[in-house]
């Protein structure tokens, strides 16, 4: 009987039992990454119900433009990031599809907006910002332009990555642009729930992805996005309950009894 304690002491090591499988972090990250891709597409598609209502009423009403312009700039910026960073096919597919979806929302918003001139001016500004970013990254930023913050990364990747982080944080926080109106009117009508849910879920998935791969560029905006998303949902929950309570109070109001009587008669 062989009593050696270490695997190196075993005779006939070529017949040793196989080592237990190591936890496949990269494989799990890839799986979460594809889930994040689906979540991103759901995020881009989440305003569908909002725009169905806008089309029905033929007006953008109190809905803000910022979530859609920031969404377009975010998708376009990550496409540029993928173009200057090797092996980012998944990023191009996700954000290229996102750009196409955002074009649809911006066309509809422009069509039903009472102030088309201002809307077109903002959209033009977003387009010029993306064009400037892409030209800078592809034509002017050289590999030795500055010392990369992370070893092994190119200057182009870091230049566009920093820009993407800023835009991502604006995108994830954009539904908060309606908070002031929500607090003043005590109504959540101007804060679309599907957009807030999709924003929170998407940022949470990419946060997990970034943690598994120790990727700071993906992690920073999505950690922030998760916190902002939870804040949005807490505000929605607070004022939707308040709105529901007020509606019930009005429904029980004795002042409405004559009106109900007349209607029923």
PDB file of N, CA, C and O in Angstrom, residues 110-178:
ATOM      1  N   UNK A 110     -39.084  63.014 -32.639  1.00  0.00           N
ATOM      2  CA  UNK A 110     -39.051  64.234 -33.455  1.00  0.00           C
ATOM      3  C   UNK A 110     -40.391  64.480 -34.135  1.00  0.00           C
ATOM      4  O   UNK A 110     -40.878  65.627 -34.193  1.00  0.00           O
ATOM      5  N   UNK A 111     -40.991  63.415 -34.612  1.00  0.00           N
ATOM      6  CA  UNK A 111     -42.264  63.556 -35.331  1.00  0.00           C
ATOM      7  C   UNK A 111     -43.360  64.107 -34.437  1.00  0.00           C
ATOM      8  O   UNK A 111     -44.155  64.946 -34.862  1.00  0.00           O
ATOM      9  N   UNK A 112     -43.425  63.648 -33.184  1.00  0.00           N
ATOM     10  CA  UNK A 112     -44.533  64.030 -32.307  1.00  0.00           C
ATOM     11  C   UNK A 112     -44.166  65.136 -31.321  1.00  0.00           C
ATOM     12  O   UNK A 112     -44.980  65.493 -30.465  1.00  0.00           O
ATOM     13  N   UNK A 113     -42.964  65.669 -31.412  1.00  0.00           N
ATOM     14  CA  UNK A 113     -42.569  66.742 -30.512  1.00  0.00           C
ATOM     15  C   UNK A 113     -43.158  68.073 -30.968  1.00  0.00           C
ATOM     16  O   UNK A 113     -43.133  68.392 -32.166  1.00  0.00           O
ATOM     17  N   UNK A 114     -43.654  68.894 -30.040  1.00  0.00           N
ATOM     18  CA  UNK A 114     -44.159  70.214 -30.421  1.00  0.00           C
ATOM     19  C   UNK A 114     -43.033  71.202 -30.736  1.00  0.00           C
ATOM     20  O   UNK A 114     -43.282  72.274 -31.272  1.00  0.00           O
ATOM     21  N   UNK A 115     -41.802  70.835 -30.416  1.00  0.00           N
ATOM     22  CA  UNK A 115     -40.653  71.718 -30.660  1.00  0.00           C
ATOM     23  C   UNK A 115     -39.578  70.946 -31.436  1.00  0.00           C
ATOM     24  O   UNK A 115     -38.529  70.596 -30.908  1.00  0.00           O
ATOM     25  N   UNK A 116     -39.860  70.676 -32.686  1.00  0.00           N
ATOM     26  CA  UNK A 116     -38.968  69.851 -33.494  1.00  0.00           C
ATOM     27  C   UNK A 116     -37.599  70.494 -33.700  1.00  0.00           C
ATOM     28  O   UNK A 116     -36.586  69.791 -33.775  1.00  0.00           O
ATOM     29  N   UNK A 117     -37.562  71.809 -33.788  1.00  0.00           N
ATOM     30  CA  UNK A 117     -36.284  72.481 -33.995  1.00  0.00           C
ATOM     31  C   UNK A 117     -35.296  72.193 -32.887  1.00  0.00           C
ATOM     32  O   UNK A 117     -34.127  71.870 -33.137  1.00  0.00           O
ATOM     33  N   UNK A 118     -35.742  72.289 -31.636  1.00  0.00           N
ATOM     34  CA  UNK A 118     -34.872  72.029 -30.489  1.00  0.00           C
ATOM     35  C   UNK A 118     -34.449  70.562 -30.444  1.00  0.00           C
ATOM     36  O   UNK A 118     -33.303  70.239 -30.109  1.00  0.00           O
ATOM     37  N   UNK A 119     -35.374  69.668 -30.778  1.00  0.00           N
ATOM     38  CA  UNK A 119     -35.066  68.232 -30.785  1.00  0.00           C
ATOM     39  C   UNK A 119     -34.003  67.924 -31.831  1.00  0.00           C
ATOM     40  O   UNK A 119     -33.020  67.219 -31.565  1.00  0.00           O
ATOM     41  N   UNK A 120     -34.178  68.445 -33.028  1.00  0.00           N
ATOM     42  CA  UNK A 120     -33.202  68.216 -34.100  1.00  0.00           C
ATOM     43  C   UNK A 120     -31.834  68.801 -33.754  1.00  0.00           C
ATOM     44  O   UNK A 120     -30.799  68.231 -34.100  1.00  0.00           O
ATOM     45  N   UNK A 121     -31.831  69.935 -33.043  1.00  0.00           N
ATOM     46  CA  UNK A 121     -30.565  70.547 -32.631  1.00  0.00           C
ATOM     47  C   UNK A 121     -29.818  69.630 -31.663  1.00  0.00           C
ATOM     48  O   UNK A 121     -28.592  69.459 -31.771  1.00  0.00           O
ATOM     49  N   UNK A 122     -30.543  69.015 -30.717  1.00  0.00           N
ATOM     50  CA  UNK A 122     -29.906  68.108 -29.761  1.00  0.00           C
ATOM     51  C   UNK A 122     -29.397  66.847 -30.442  1.00  0.00           C
ATOM     52  O   UNK A 122     -28.304  66.358 -30.138  1.00  0.00           O
ATOM     53  N   UNK A 123     -30.186  66.313 -31.374  1.00  0.00           N
ATOM     54  CA  UNK A 123     -29.764  65.117 -32.101  1.00  0.00           C
ATOM     55  C   UNK A 123     -28.522  65.411 -32.938  1.00  0.00           C
ATOM     56  O   UNK A 123     -27.589  64.603 -33.007  1.00  0.00           O
ATOM     57  N   UNK A 124     -28.488  66.575 -33.562  1.00  0.00           N
ATOM     58  CA  UNK A 124     -27.321  66.971 -34.361  1.00  0.00           C
ATOM     59  C   UNK A 124     -26.081  67.097 -33.491  1.00  0.00           C
ATOM     60  O   UNK A 124     -24.972  66.711 -33.893  1.00  0.00           O
ATOM     61  N   UNK A 125     -26.254  67.629 -32.283  1.00  0.00           N
ATOM     62  CA  UNK A 125     -25.130  67.760 -31.348  1.00  0.00           C
ATOM     63  C   UNK A 125     -24.563  66.393 -30.981  1.00  0.00           C
ATOM     64  O   UNK A 125     -23.339  66.195 -30.939  1.00  0.00           O
ATOM     65  N   UNK A 126     -25.459  65.432 -30.734  1.00  0.00           N
ATOM     66  CA  UNK A 126     -25.039  64.072 -30.398  1.00  0.00           C
ATOM     67  C   UNK A 126     -24.261  63.455 -31.565  1.00  0.00           C
ATOM     68  O   UNK A 126     -23.208  62.825 -31.375  1.00  0.00           O
ATOM     69  N   UNK A 127     -24.767  63.649 -32.782  1.00  0.00           N
ATOM     70  CA  UNK A 127     -24.097  63.097 -33.969  1.00  0.00           C
ATOM     71  C   UNK A 127     -22.705  63.696 -34.143  1.00  0.00           C
ATOM     72  O   UNK A 127     -21.732  62.976 -34.460  1.00  0.00           O
ATOM     73  N   UNK A 128     -22.568  64.995 -33.918  1.00  0.00           N
ATOM     74  CA  UNK A 128     -21.278  65.663 -34.057  1.00  0.00           C
ATOM     75  C   UNK A 128     -20.300  65.193 -32.980  1.00  0.00           C
ATOM     76  O   UNK A 128     -19.094  65.043 -33.245  1.00  0.00           O
ATOM     77  N   UNK A 129     -20.793  64.966 -31.765  1.00  0.00           N
ATOM     78  CA  UNK A 129     -19.934  64.470 -30.686  1.00  0.00           C
ATOM     79  C   UNK A 129     -19.378  63.093 -31.036  1.00  0.00           C
ATOM     80  O   UNK A 129     -18.190  62.817 -30.836  1.00  0.00           O
ATOM     81  N   UNK A 130     -20.225  62.223 -31.558  1.00  0.00           N
ATOM     82  CA  UNK A 130     -19.780  60.878 -31.917  1.00  0.00           C
ATOM     83  C   UNK A 130     -18.776  60.941 -33.072  1.00  0.00           C
ATOM     84  O   UNK A 130     -17.762  60.247 -33.060  1.00  0.00           O
ATOM     85  N   UNK A 131     -19.062  61.783 -34.061  1.00  0.00           N
ATOM     86  CA  UNK A 131     -18.158  61.926 -35.194  1.00  0.00           C
ATOM     87  C   UNK A 131     -16.791  62.430 -34.732  1.00  0.00           C
ATOM     88  O   UNK A 131     -15.743  61.911 -35.158  1.00  0.00           O
ATOM     89  N   UNK A 132     -16.789  63.408 -33.833  1.00  0.00           N
ATOM     90  CA  UNK A 132     -15.532  63.946 -33.318  1.00  0.00           C
ATOM     91  C   UNK A 132     -14.759  62.880 -32.550  1.00  0.00           C
ATOM     92  O   UNK A 132     -13.532  62.759 -32.681  1.00  0.00           O
ATOM     93  N   UNK A 133     -15.467  62.094 -31.720  1.00  0.00           N
ATOM     94  CA  UNK A 133     -14.823  61.016 -30.952  1.00  0.00           C
ATOM     95  C   UNK A 133     -14.176  60.002 -31.885  1.00  0.00           C
ATOM     96  O   UNK A 133     -13.027  59.592 -31.674  1.00  0.00           O
ATOM     97  N   UNK A 134     -14.913  59.591 -32.915  1.00  0.00           N
ATOM     98  CA  UNK A 134     -14.411  58.573 -33.837  1.00  0.00           C
ATOM     99  C   UNK A 134     -13.200  59.070 -34.612  1.00  0.00           C
ATOM    100  O   UNK A 134     -12.210  58.344 -34.780  1.00  0.00           O
ATOM    101  N   UNK A 135     -13.240  60.309 -35.074  1.00  0.00           N
ATOM    102  CA  UNK A 135     -12.105  60.875 -35.812  1.00  0.00           C
ATOM    103  C   UNK A 135     -10.881  60.993 -34.898  1.00  0.00           C
ATOM    104  O   UNK A 135      -9.757  60.661 -35.287  1.00  0.00           O
ATOM    105  N   UNK A 136     -11.097  61.456 -33.668  1.00  0.00           N
ATOM    106  CA  UNK A 136      -9.982  61.579 -32.724  1.00  0.00           C
ATOM    107  C   UNK A 136      -9.355  60.218 -32.452  1.00  0.00           C
ATOM    108  O   UNK A 136      -8.120  60.082 -32.457  1.00  0.00           O
ATOM    109  N   UNK A 137     -10.193  59.206 -32.216  1.00  0.00           N
ATOM    110  CA  UNK A 137      -9.684  57.884 -31.848  1.00  0.00           C
ATOM    111  C   UNK A 137      -8.969  57.195 -32.999  1.00  0.00           C
ATOM    112  O   UNK A 137      -7.969  56.489 -32.787  1.00  0.00           O
ATOM    113  N   UNK A 138      -9.459  57.382 -34.205  1.00  0.00           N
ATOM    114  CA  UNK A 138      -8.898  56.656 -35.345  1.00  0.00           C
ATOM    115  C   UNK A 138      -7.791  57.417 -36.074  1.00  0.00           C
ATOM    116  O   UNK A 138      -6.931  56.797 -36.710  1.00  0.00           O
ATOM    117  N   UNK A 139      -7.791  58.743 -35.986  1.00  0.00           N
ATOM    118  CA  UNK A 139      -6.860  59.523 -36.789  1.00  0.00           C
ATOM    119  C   UNK A 139      -5.786  60.257 -35.978  1.00  0.00           C
ATOM    120  O   UNK A 139      -4.662  60.424 -36.463  1.00  0.00           O
ATOM    121  N   UNK A 140      -6.113  60.693 -34.783  1.00  0.00           N
ATOM    122  CA  UNK A 140      -5.196  61.568 -34.044  1.00  0.00           C
ATOM    123  C   UNK A 140      -4.542  60.911 -32.830  1.00  0.00           C
ATOM    124  O   UNK A 140      -3.424  61.276 -32.461  1.00  0.00           O
ATOM    125  N   UNK A 141      -5.230  59.991 -32.174  1.00  0.00           N
ATOM    126  CA  UNK A 141      -4.639  59.321 -31.012  1.00  0.00           C
ATOM    127  C   UNK A 141      -3.677  58.243 -31.496  1.00  0.00           C
ATOM    128  O   UNK A 141      -4.068  57.324 -32.220  1.00  0.00           O
ATOM    129  N   UNK A 142      -2.420  58.352 -31.109  1.00  0.00           N
ATOM    130  CA  UNK A 142      -1.402  57.372 -31.470  1.00  0.00           C
ATOM    131  C   UNK A 142      -1.143  56.443 -30.293  1.00  0.00           C
ATOM    132  O   UNK A 142      -1.528  56.718 -29.152  1.00  0.00           O
ATOM    133  N   UNK A 143      -0.482  55.336 -30.597  1.00  0.00           N
ATOM    134  CA  UNK A 143      -0.228  54.343 -29.553  1.00  0.00           C
ATOM    135  C   UNK A 143       0.700  54.862 -28.461  1.00  0.00           C
ATOM    136  O   UNK A 143       0.717  54.343 -27.356  1.00  0.00           O
ATOM    137  N   UNK A 144       1.488  55.886 -28.773  1.00  0.00           N
ATOM    138  CA  UNK A 144       2.396  56.450 -27.776  1.00  0.00           C
ATOM    139  C   UNK A 144       1.977  57.860 -27.348  1.00  0.00           C
ATOM    140  O   UNK A 144       2.794  58.643 -26.865  1.00  0.00           O
ATOM    141  N   UNK A 145       0.681  58.184 -27.519  1.00  0.00           N
ATOM    142  CA  UNK A 145       0.207  59.532 -27.180  1.00  0.00           C
ATOM    143  C   UNK A 145       0.306  59.810 -25.688  1.00  0.00           C
ATOM    144  O   UNK A 145       0.556  60.936 -25.272  1.00  0.00           O
ATOM    145  N   UNK A 146       0.103  58.781 -24.867  1.00  0.00           N
ATOM    146  CA  UNK A 146       0.214  58.917 -23.418  1.00  0.00           C
ATOM    147  C   UNK A 146       0.452  57.540 -22.829  1.00  0.00           C
ATOM    148  O   UNK A 146       0.346  56.520 -23.526  1.00  0.00           O
ATOM    149  N   UNK A 147       0.761  57.505 -21.553  1.00  0.00           N
ATOM    150  CA  UNK A 147       0.989  56.226 -20.878  1.00  0.00           C
ATOM    151  C   UNK A 147      -0.353  55.629 -20.453  1.00  0.00           C
ATOM    152  O   UNK A 147      -1.091  56.269 -19.699  1.00  0.00           O
ATOM    153  N   UNK A 148      -0.702  54.435 -20.940  1.00  0.00           N
ATOM    154  CA  UNK A 148      -1.985  53.837 -20.574  1.00  0.00           C
ATOM    155  C   UNK A 148      -2.132  53.646 -19.067  1.00  0.00           C
ATOM    156  O   UNK A 148      -1.161  53.367 -18.365  1.00  0.00           O
ATOM    157  N   UNK A 149      -3.341  53.828 -18.587  1.00  0.00           N
ATOM    158  CA  UNK A 149      -3.597  53.640 -17.156  1.00  0.00           C
ATOM    159  C   UNK A 149      -3.486  52.175 -16.758  1.00  0.00           C
ATOM    160  O   UNK A 149      -3.126  51.853 -15.632  1.00  0.00           O
ATOM    161  N   UNK A 150      -3.809  51.286 -17.696  1.00  0.00           N
ATOM    162  CA  UNK A 150      -3.727  49.849 -17.439  1.00  0.00           C
ATOM    163  C   UNK A 150      -2.706  49.240 -18.387  1.00  0.00           C
ATOM    164  O   UNK A 150      -2.762  49.457 -19.595  1.00  0.00           O
ATOM    165  N   UNK A 151      -1.798  48.454 -17.854  1.00  0.00           N
ATOM    166  CA  UNK A 151      -0.728  47.873 -18.651  1.00  0.00           C
ATOM    167  C   UNK A 151      -1.303  46.941 -19.713  1.00  0.00           C
ATOM    168  O   UNK A 151      -2.205  46.142 -19.445  1.00  0.00           O
ATOM    169  N   UNK A 152      -0.784  47.048 -20.916  1.00  0.00           N
ATOM    170  CA  UNK A 152      -1.214  46.174 -22.004  1.00  0.00           C
ATOM    171  C   UNK A 152      -2.339  46.726 -22.854  1.00  0.00           C
ATOM    172  O   UNK A 152      -2.669  46.147 -23.881  1.00  0.00           O
ATOM    173  N   UNK A 153      -2.940  47.832 -22.448  1.00  0.00           N
ATOM    174  CA  UNK A 153      -4.018  48.422 -23.230  1.00  0.00           C
ATOM    175  C   UNK A 153      -3.474  49.521 -24.136  1.00  0.00           C
ATOM    176  O   UNK A 153      -2.472  50.155 -23.832  1.00  0.00           O
ATOM    177  N   UNK A 154      -4.166  49.738 -25.258  1.00  0.00           N
ATOM    178  CA  UNK A 154      -3.734  50.771 -26.184  1.00  0.00           C
ATOM    179  C   UNK A 154      -4.266  52.130 -25.750  1.00  0.00           C
ATOM    180  O   UNK A 154      -5.254  52.223 -25.007  1.00  0.00           O
ATOM    181  N   UNK A 155      -3.624  53.179 -26.222  1.00  0.00           N
ATOM    182  CA  UNK A 155      -4.069  54.540 -25.907  1.00  0.00           C
ATOM    183  C   UNK A 155      -5.455  54.796 -26.502  1.00  0.00           C
ATOM    184  O   UNK A 155      -6.281  55.480 -25.900  1.00  0.00           O
ATOM    185  N   UNK A 156      -5.711  54.253 -27.687  1.00  0.00           N
ATOM    186  CA  UNK A 156      -7.012  54.443 -28.326  1.00  0.00           C
ATOM    187  C   UNK A 156      -8.129  53.813 -27.501  1.00  0.00           C
ATOM    188  O   UNK A 156      -9.187  54.414 -27.303  1.00  0.00           O
ATOM    189  N   UNK A 157      -7.876  52.610 -27.015  1.00  0.00           N
ATOM    190  CA  UNK A 157      -8.871  51.919 -26.191  1.00  0.00           C
ATOM    191  C   UNK A 157      -9.179  52.728 -24.932  1.00  0.00           C
ATOM    192  O   UNK A 157     -10.342  52.895 -24.557  1.00  0.00           O
ATOM    193  N   UNK A 158      -8.142  53.236 -24.280  1.00  0.00           N
ATOM    194  CA  UNK A 158      -8.366  53.978 -23.033  1.00  0.00           C
ATOM    195  C   UNK A 158      -9.028  55.330 -23.291  1.00  0.00           C
ATOM    196  O   UNK A 158      -9.880  55.764 -22.513  1.00  0.00           O
ATOM    197  N   UNK A 159      -8.666  55.981 -24.379  1.00  0.00           N
ATOM    198  CA  UNK A 159      -9.270  57.272 -24.708  1.00  0.00           C
ATOM    199  C   UNK A 159     -10.784  57.120 -24.910  1.00  0.00           C
ATOM    200  O   UNK A 159     -11.587  57.852 -24.314  1.00  0.00           O
ATOM    201  N   UNK A 160     -11.167  56.156 -25.736  1.00  0.00           N
ATOM    202  CA  UNK A 160     -12.596  55.936 -25.992  1.00  0.00           C
ATOM    203  C   UNK A 160     -13.269  55.334 -24.758  1.00  0.00           C
ATOM    204  O   UNK A 160     -14.419  55.650 -24.455  1.00  0.00           O
ATOM    205  N   UNK A 161     -12.549  54.485 -24.023  1.00  0.00           N
ATOM    206  CA  UNK A 161     -13.117  53.862 -22.828  1.00  0.00           C
ATOM    207  C   UNK A 161     -13.521  54.882 -21.782  1.00  0.00           C
ATOM    208  O   UNK A 161     -14.593  54.775 -21.174  1.00  0.00           O
ATOM    209  N   UNK A 162     -12.690  55.892 -21.557  1.00  0.00           N
ATOM    210  CA  UNK A 162     -13.007  56.950 -20.586  1.00  0.00           C
ATOM    211  C   UNK A 162     -14.254  57.712 -21.029  1.00  0.00           C
ATOM    212  O   UNK A 162     -15.141  58.020 -20.223  1.00  0.00           O
ATOM    213  N   UNK A 163     -14.330  58.013 -22.324  1.00  0.00           N
ATOM    214  CA  UNK A 163     -15.508  58.707 -22.855  1.00  0.00           C
ATOM    215  C   UNK A 163     -16.760  57.853 -22.668  1.00  0.00           C
ATOM    216  O   UNK A 163     -17.817  58.352 -22.258  1.00  0.00           O
ATOM    217  N   UNK A 164     -16.652  56.554 -22.946  1.00  0.00           N
ATOM    218  CA  UNK A 164     -17.801  55.644 -22.810  1.00  0.00           C
ATOM    219  C   UNK A 164     -18.290  55.556 -21.369  1.00  0.00           C
ATOM    220  O   UNK A 164     -19.490  55.457 -21.120  1.00  0.00           O
ATOM    221  N   UNK A 165     -17.354  55.576 -20.427  1.00  0.00           N
ATOM    222  CA  UNK A 165     -17.737  55.534 -19.018  1.00  0.00           C
ATOM    223  C   UNK A 165     -18.624  56.734 -18.675  1.00  0.00           C
ATOM    224  O   UNK A 165     -19.684  56.592 -18.048  1.00  0.00           O
ATOM    225  N   UNK A 166     -18.192  57.922 -19.107  1.00  0.00           N
ATOM    226  CA  UNK A 166     -18.968  59.137 -18.813  1.00  0.00           C
ATOM    227  C   UNK A 166     -20.358  59.073 -19.427  1.00  0.00           C
ATOM    228  O   UNK A 166     -21.361  59.378 -18.772  1.00  0.00           O
ATOM    229  N   UNK A 167     -20.440  58.635 -20.693  1.00  0.00           N
ATOM    230  CA  UNK A 167     -21.742  58.573 -21.372  1.00  0.00           C
ATOM    231  C   UNK A 167     -22.628  57.502 -20.742  1.00  0.00           C
ATOM    232  O   UNK A 167     -23.836  57.687 -20.584  1.00  0.00           O
ATOM    233  N   UNK A 168     -22.024  56.364 -20.363  1.00  0.00           N
ATOM    234  CA  UNK A 168     -22.792  55.286 -19.725  1.00  0.00           C
ATOM    235  C   UNK A 168     -23.452  55.750 -18.437  1.00  0.00           C
ATOM    236  O   UNK A 168     -24.616  55.430 -18.155  1.00  0.00           O
ATOM    237  N   UNK A 169     -22.708  56.510 -17.633  1.00  0.00           N
ATOM    238  CA  UNK A 169     -23.260  56.997 -16.369  1.00  0.00           C
ATOM    239  C   UNK A 169     -24.415  57.952 -16.629  1.00  0.00           C
ATOM    240  O   UNK A 169     -25.443  57.915 -15.944  1.00  0.00           O
ATOM    241  N   UNK A 170     -24.279  58.817 -17.653  1.00  0.00           N
ATOM    242  CA  UNK A 170     -25.380  59.717 -18.022  1.00  0.00           C
ATOM    243  C   UNK A 170     -26.588  58.919 -18.464  1.00  0.00           C
ATOM    244  O   UNK A 170     -27.733  59.213 -18.088  1.00  0.00           O
ATOM    245  N   UNK A 171     -26.365  57.857 -19.271  1.00  0.00           N
ATOM    246  CA  UNK A 171     -27.471  57.027 -19.750  1.00  0.00           C
ATOM    247  C   UNK A 171     -28.206  56.376 -18.593  1.00  0.00           C
ATOM    248  O   UNK A 171     -29.434  56.412 -18.513  1.00  0.00           O
ATOM    249  N   UNK A 172     -27.453  55.770 -17.671  1.00  0.00           N
ATOM    250  CA  UNK A 172     -28.092  55.075 -16.561  1.00  0.00           C
ATOM    251  C   UNK A 172     -28.804  56.030 -15.606  1.00  0.00           C
ATOM    252  O   UNK A 172     -29.752  55.648 -14.929  1.00  0.00           O
ATOM    253  N   UNK A 173     -28.333  57.274 -15.559  1.00  0.00           N
ATOM    254  CA  UNK A 173     -28.979  58.240 -14.679  1.00  0.00           C
ATOM    255  C   UNK A 173     -30.021  59.090 -15.367  1.00  0.00           C
ATOM    256  O   UNK A 173     -30.717  59.867 -14.702  1.00  0.00           O
ATOM    257  N   UNK A 174     -30.169  58.937 -16.697  1.00  0.00           N
ATOM    258  CA  UNK A 174     -31.058  59.822 -17.444  1.00  0.00           C
ATOM    259  C   UNK A 174     -32.524  59.786 -17.001  1.00  0.00           C
ATOM    260  O   UNK A 174     -33.188  60.828 -17.011  1.00  0.00           O
ATOM    261  N   UNK A 175     -33.076  58.618 -16.595  1.00  0.00           N
ATOM    262  CA  UNK A 175     -34.459  58.659 -16.106  1.00  0.00           C
ATOM    263  C   UNK A 175     -34.642  59.536 -14.875  1.00  0.00           C
ATOM    264  O   UNK A 175     -35.750  59.958 -14.558  1.00  0.00           O
ATOM    265  N   UNK A 176     -33.521  59.823 -14.162  1.00  0.00           N
ATOM    266  CA  UNK A 176     -33.612  60.704 -12.993  1.00  0.00           C
ATOM    267  C   UNK A 176     -33.898  62.148 -13.383  1.00  0.00           C
ATOM    268  O   UNK A 176     -34.207  62.969 -12.530  1.00  0.00           O
ATOM    269  N   UNK A 177     -33.781  62.458 -14.702  1.00  0.00           N
ATOM    270  CA  UNK A 177     -34.082  63.816 -15.146  1.00  0.00           C
ATOM    271  C   UNK A 177     -35.541  64.166 -14.896  1.00  0.00           C
ATOM    272  O   UNK A 177     -35.911  65.333 -14.857  1.00  0.00           O
ATOM    273  N   UNK A 178     -36.377  63.153 -14.711  1.00  0.00           N
ATOM    274  CA  UNK A 178     -37.800  63.384 -14.472  1.00  0.00           C
ATOM    275  C   UNK A 178     -38.141  63.436 -12.986  1.00  0.00           C
ATOM    276  O   UNK A 178     -39.303  63.657 -12.627  1.00  0.00           O
TER     277      UNK A 178
END
